[in-house]
Amino acid sequence: EVQLVVSGGGLVKPGGSLRLSCAASRFTFNTYSMNWVRQAPGKGLEWVSSISSSSNYIFYADSVKGRFTISRDNAKNSLYMQMNSLRVEDTAVYYCARGGRGVVTATPFDYWGQGTLVTVSS
Amino acid sequence: DIQLTQSPSFLSASVGGRVTITCRASQGISSYLAWYQQKPGKAPKLLIYAASTLQSGVPSRFSGSGSGTEFTLTISSLQPEDFATYYCQQLSSYPLYSFGQGTKLEIK
């Protein structure tokens, strides 16, 4: 079955940086769009960013635009999120999730990684 | 931005019972709606997409309906493993996906 393994979370001070990784296996990674979704402690789900299969199309939520950068390495079957200028309100569990084939479309997220906790605190 | 409002936010029901959760969109989204189940400490799991299509492997006691601005998720004959939090997601305004605030289903 499809597997997505998220890593890279941890404790960081406000203004700091962190890089999340999502290792994909058991599917043809380079044919699917991918997404990051986060969930603050005790709160609901928030879409963060999406990237098309060939990285041609990239989108961000307004809350992270200009601070976070999504990328992927299809040769390594991996998705990344570089998070800079972190704020207390970025504290959340971050999930990667598989989207549809090719470009970013109206396709639900059918597989999710286990999530990694990012805590931004002084 | 399209807002999704779920009701109720909390729901208490018994094993074997039937529940319905509603998701209302701030503007029409055709059938571009998905439902997810999330258990504590776990990632969300896709249950239903295109408002009423059951994801592979999801039990048939789950069903979805609706179009436009009003949608429902119904769980018939509740099982112990169904007690979780449920979220709707709109896909109409991709890539600006949005989720409802969630409905927590608890055992009565």
Coordinates of C-alpha atoms in Angstrom, one line a residue:
Chain A
E1 CA 0.0 0.0 0.0
V2 CA 1.0 3.6 -0.5
Q3 CA 3.3 4.9 2.2
L4 CA 4.2 8.4 3.2
V5 CA 6.7 9.0 6.1
V6 CA 7.1 12.5 7.5
S7 CA 10.1 13.7 9.4
G8 CA 11.9 16.8 10.4
G9 CA 9.7 18.3 13.1
G10 CA 10.9 19.6 16.4
L11 CA 11.2 22.6 18.7
V12 CA 12.3 25.9 17.1
K13 CA 12.4 29.5 18.4
P14 CA 10.3 32.2 16.8
G15 CA 12.0 33.5 13.7
G16 CA 13.8 30.2 13.2
S17 CA 13.8 27.7 10.3
L18 CA 12.9 24.0 9.9
R19 CA 12.8 21.6 6.9
L20 CA 10.2 18.9 6.8
S21 CA 10.6 15.8 4.6
C22 CA 8.0 13.3 3.3
A23 CA 9.4 10.1 1.9
A24 CA 7.0 8.3 -0.5
S25 CA 6.9 4.7 -1.5
R26 CA 4.7 2.1 -3.2
F27 CA 3.4 4.3 -5.9
T28 CA 4.6 6.3 -8.9
F29 CA 5.5 9.4 -7.0
N30 CA 6.5 11.5 -10.0
T31 CA 2.9 11.3 -11.5
Y32 CA 1.1 12.7 -8.5
S33 CA 0.6 16.2 -7.0
M34 CA 1.4 16.5 -3.3
N35 CA 0.2 18.6 -0.5
W36 CA 1.0 19.8 3.0
V37 CA -1.8 20.1 5.6
R38 CA -1.3 21.2 9.2
Q39 CA -3.3 20.9 12.4
A40 CA -2.7 23.1 15.4
P41 CA -3.1 21.4 18.8
G42 CA -6.7 20.7 19.4
K43 CA -7.8 22.4 16.2
G44 CA -9.0 21.5 12.8
L45 CA -7.2 20.9 9.5
E46 CA -5.6 23.7 7.4
W47 CA -4.3 23.3 3.9
V48 CA -0.8 24.8 3.6
S49 CA 0.6 24.1 0.2
S50 CA 0.4 22.1 -3.0
I51 CA 2.8 21.2 -5.7
S52 CA 2.2 19.5 -9.1
S53 CA 3.9 16.3 -10.2
S54 CA 6.6 18.1 -12.2
S55 CA 6.8 21.1 -9.8
N56 CA 5.4 23.4 -12.5
Y57 CA 2.6 24.6 -10.3
I58 CA 3.0 25.6 -6.7
F59 CA 0.5 27.2 -4.4
Y60 CA 0.4 28.4 -0.8
A61 CA -2.1 29.5 1.8
D62 CA -1.9 33.2 2.6
S63 CA -0.8 32.3 6.1
V64 CA 2.5 30.9 5.0
K65 CA 3.1 32.7 1.6
G66 CA 6.6 34.2 1.5
R67 CA 7.9 32.2 4.5
F68 CA 7.4 28.5 3.4
T69 CA 8.7 26.8 0.3
I70 CA 7.4 23.5 -1.0
S71 CA 9.6 21.4 -3.3
R72 CA 10.0 17.8 -4.4
D73 CA 12.7 15.6 -5.7
N74 CA 11.1 12.9 -7.9
A75 CA 14.4 11.0 -8.2
K76 CA 14.3 10.5 -4.4
N77 CA 10.6 10.1 -4.1
S78 CA 10.5 12.9 -1.6
L79 CA 8.5 16.0 -0.8
Y80 CA 9.9 18.9 1.3
M81 CA 8.7 22.0 3.1
Q82 CA 11.3 24.6 4.0
M83 CA 9.8 26.7 6.8
N84 CA 11.5 30.1 7.5
S85 CA 10.6 33.0 9.8
L86 CA 8.5 30.6 11.9
R87 CA 5.9 32.1 14.2
V88 CA 4.2 30.8 17.4
E89 CA 1.0 30.3 15.3
D90 CA 2.8 27.9 13.0
T91 CA 2.9 25.3 15.8
A92 CA 1.1 22.3 14.5
V93 CA 1.3 18.7 13.3
Y94 CA 2.3 18.8 9.7
Y95 CA 1.0 16.1 7.3
C96 CA 1.9 15.4 3.7
A97 CA -0.9 14.0 1.6
R98 CA -1.2 12.7 -1.9
G99 CA -3.3 14.6 -4.4
G100 CA -4.4 13.8 -7.9
R101 CA -2.3 12.8 -11.0
G102 CA -0.3 15.6 -12.7
V103 CA -1.4 19.1 -12.0
V104 CA -3.1 20.3 -8.8
T105 CA -6.8 19.7 -9.3
A106 CA -10.1 19.1 -7.5
T107 CA -9.0 15.7 -6.3
P108 CA -9.2 14.7 -2.6
F109 CA -6.2 13.7 -0.6
D110 CA -6.3 9.9 -0.6
Y111 CA -3.2 9.0 1.4
W112 CA -1.6 10.9 4.3
G113 CA 1.6 10.6 6.2
Q114 CA 1.6 10.1 9.9
G115 CA 2.5 13.8 10.6
T116 CA 5.3 15.5 12.4
L117 CA 5.0 18.0 15.3
V118 CA 6.5 21.5 14.8
T119 CA 6.6 23.6 18.0
V120 CA 7.5 27.2 17.7
S121 CA 8.3 28.6 21.2
S122 CA 10.9 30.7 22.9
Chain B
D1 CA -12.6 32.2 0.1
I2 CA -15.2 29.4 0.5
Q3 CA -16.1 28.7 4.1
L4 CA -17.4 25.3 5.3
T5 CA -19.6 25.1 8.4
Q6 CA -20.2 21.7 9.9
S7 CA -23.1 20.9 12.3
P8 CA -23.2 19.8 14.9
S9 CA -19.7 20.3 16.3
F10 CA -20.2 17.6 18.9
L11 CA -22.4 14.5 18.6
S12 CA -23.1 11.8 21.0
A13 CA -24.6 8.5 19.8
S14 CA -24.8 4.8 20.7
V15 CA -23.3 1.7 19.1
G16 CA -25.8 0.5 16.5
G17 CA -27.3 3.9 16.1
R18 CA -27.4 6.2 13.1
V19 CA -26.0 9.8 12.8
T20 CA -26.0 12.5 10.2
I21 CA -23.4 15.3 10.0
T22 CA -24.1 18.4 7.8
C23 CA -21.6 20.5 5.9
R24 CA -22.7 23.8 4.4
A25 CA -20.6 25.8 2.0
S26 CA -20.6 29.6 1.8
Q27 CA -21.1 29.3 -2.0
G28 CA -22.0 26.6 -4.5
I29 CA -19.3 24.0 -4.9
S30 CA -21.2 21.5 -7.1
S31 CA -20.2 18.0 -5.9
Y32 CA -16.6 18.9 -5.1
L33 CA -16.8 17.8 -1.5
A34 CA -14.9 15.1 0.4
W35 CA -15.3 13.6 3.9
Y36 CA -12.5 12.5 6.2
Q37 CA -12.3 10.6 9.5
Q38 CA -9.6 11.3 12.0
K39 CA -8.9 9.4 15.2
P40 CA -6.8 10.8 18.0
G41 CA -3.1 11.0 17.2
K42 CA -3.7 9.7 13.7
A43 CA -3.8 11.2 10.2
P44 CA -7.1 11.8 8.5
K45 CA -8.5 9.0 6.3
L46 CA -10.5 9.7 3.2
L47 CA -14.0 8.3 3.4
I48 CA -16.1 9.9 0.6
Y49 CA -15.3 12.1 -2.4
A50 CA -17.4 13.8 -5.1
A51 CA -20.0 14.2 -2.3
S52 CA -21.2 10.6 -2.5
T53 CA -18.6 8.2 -3.8
L54 CA -17.2 5.8 -1.2
Q55 CA -13.4 5.5 -1.2
S56 CA -12.2 2.0 -1.7
G57 CA -12.2 -0.1 1.4
V58 CA -14.6 2.1 3.4
P59 CA -17.6 0.2 4.9
S60 CA -20.9 0.7 3.2
R61 CA -22.5 2.0 6.4
F62 CA -20.9 5.4 5.5
S63 CA -22.8 7.4 2.9
G64 CA -22.7 10.9 1.6
S65 CA -25.1 13.1 -0.3
G66 CA -25.7 16.7 -1.4
S67 CA -24.6 19.2 -4.0
G68 CA -24.3 22.9 -4.3
T69 CA -24.1 24.3 -0.7
E70 CA -25.5 21.5 1.5
F71 CA -24.0 18.1 2.1
T72 CA -24.5 15.3 4.6
L73 CA -22.4 12.4 5.9
T74 CA -24.5 9.6 7.3
I75 CA -23.2 6.6 9.3
S76 CA -25.7 3.9 9.8
S77 CA -25.3 1.1 12.4
L78 CA -22.5 2.8 14.3
Q79 CA -19.6 0.6 15.2
P80 CA -17.1 1.3 18.1
E81 CA -14.4 2.1 15.6
D82 CA -16.5 4.9 14.1
F83 CA -16.2 7.2 17.1
A84 CA -13.8 9.9 15.8
T85 CA -13.8 13.4 14.4
Y86 CA -15.1 14.0 10.9
Y87 CA -14.1 16.8 8.5
C88 CA -15.5 17.9 5.2
Q89 CA -13.3 19.5 2.6
Q90 CA -14.2 21.5 -0.5
L91 CA -12.2 21.0 -3.6
S92 CA -14.1 23.4 -5.9
S93 CA -11.8 26.4 -5.4
Y94 CA -8.6 24.3 -5.8
P95 CA -5.8 24.9 -4.9
L96 CA -7.4 26.9 -2.2
Y97 CA -8.8 23.9 -0.5
S98 CA -10.6 24.4 2.8
F99 CA -11.9 22.2 5.6
G100 CA -14.9 22.4 7.9
Q101 CA -14.1 22.9 11.6
G102 CA -14.9 19.2 12.4
T103 CA -17.5 17.2 14.1
K104 CA -16.5 15.0 17.1
L105 CA -18.6 11.9 17.4
E106 CA -18.6 10.4 20.9
I107 CA -20.0 7.3 22.4
K108 CA -23.2 7.9 24.5

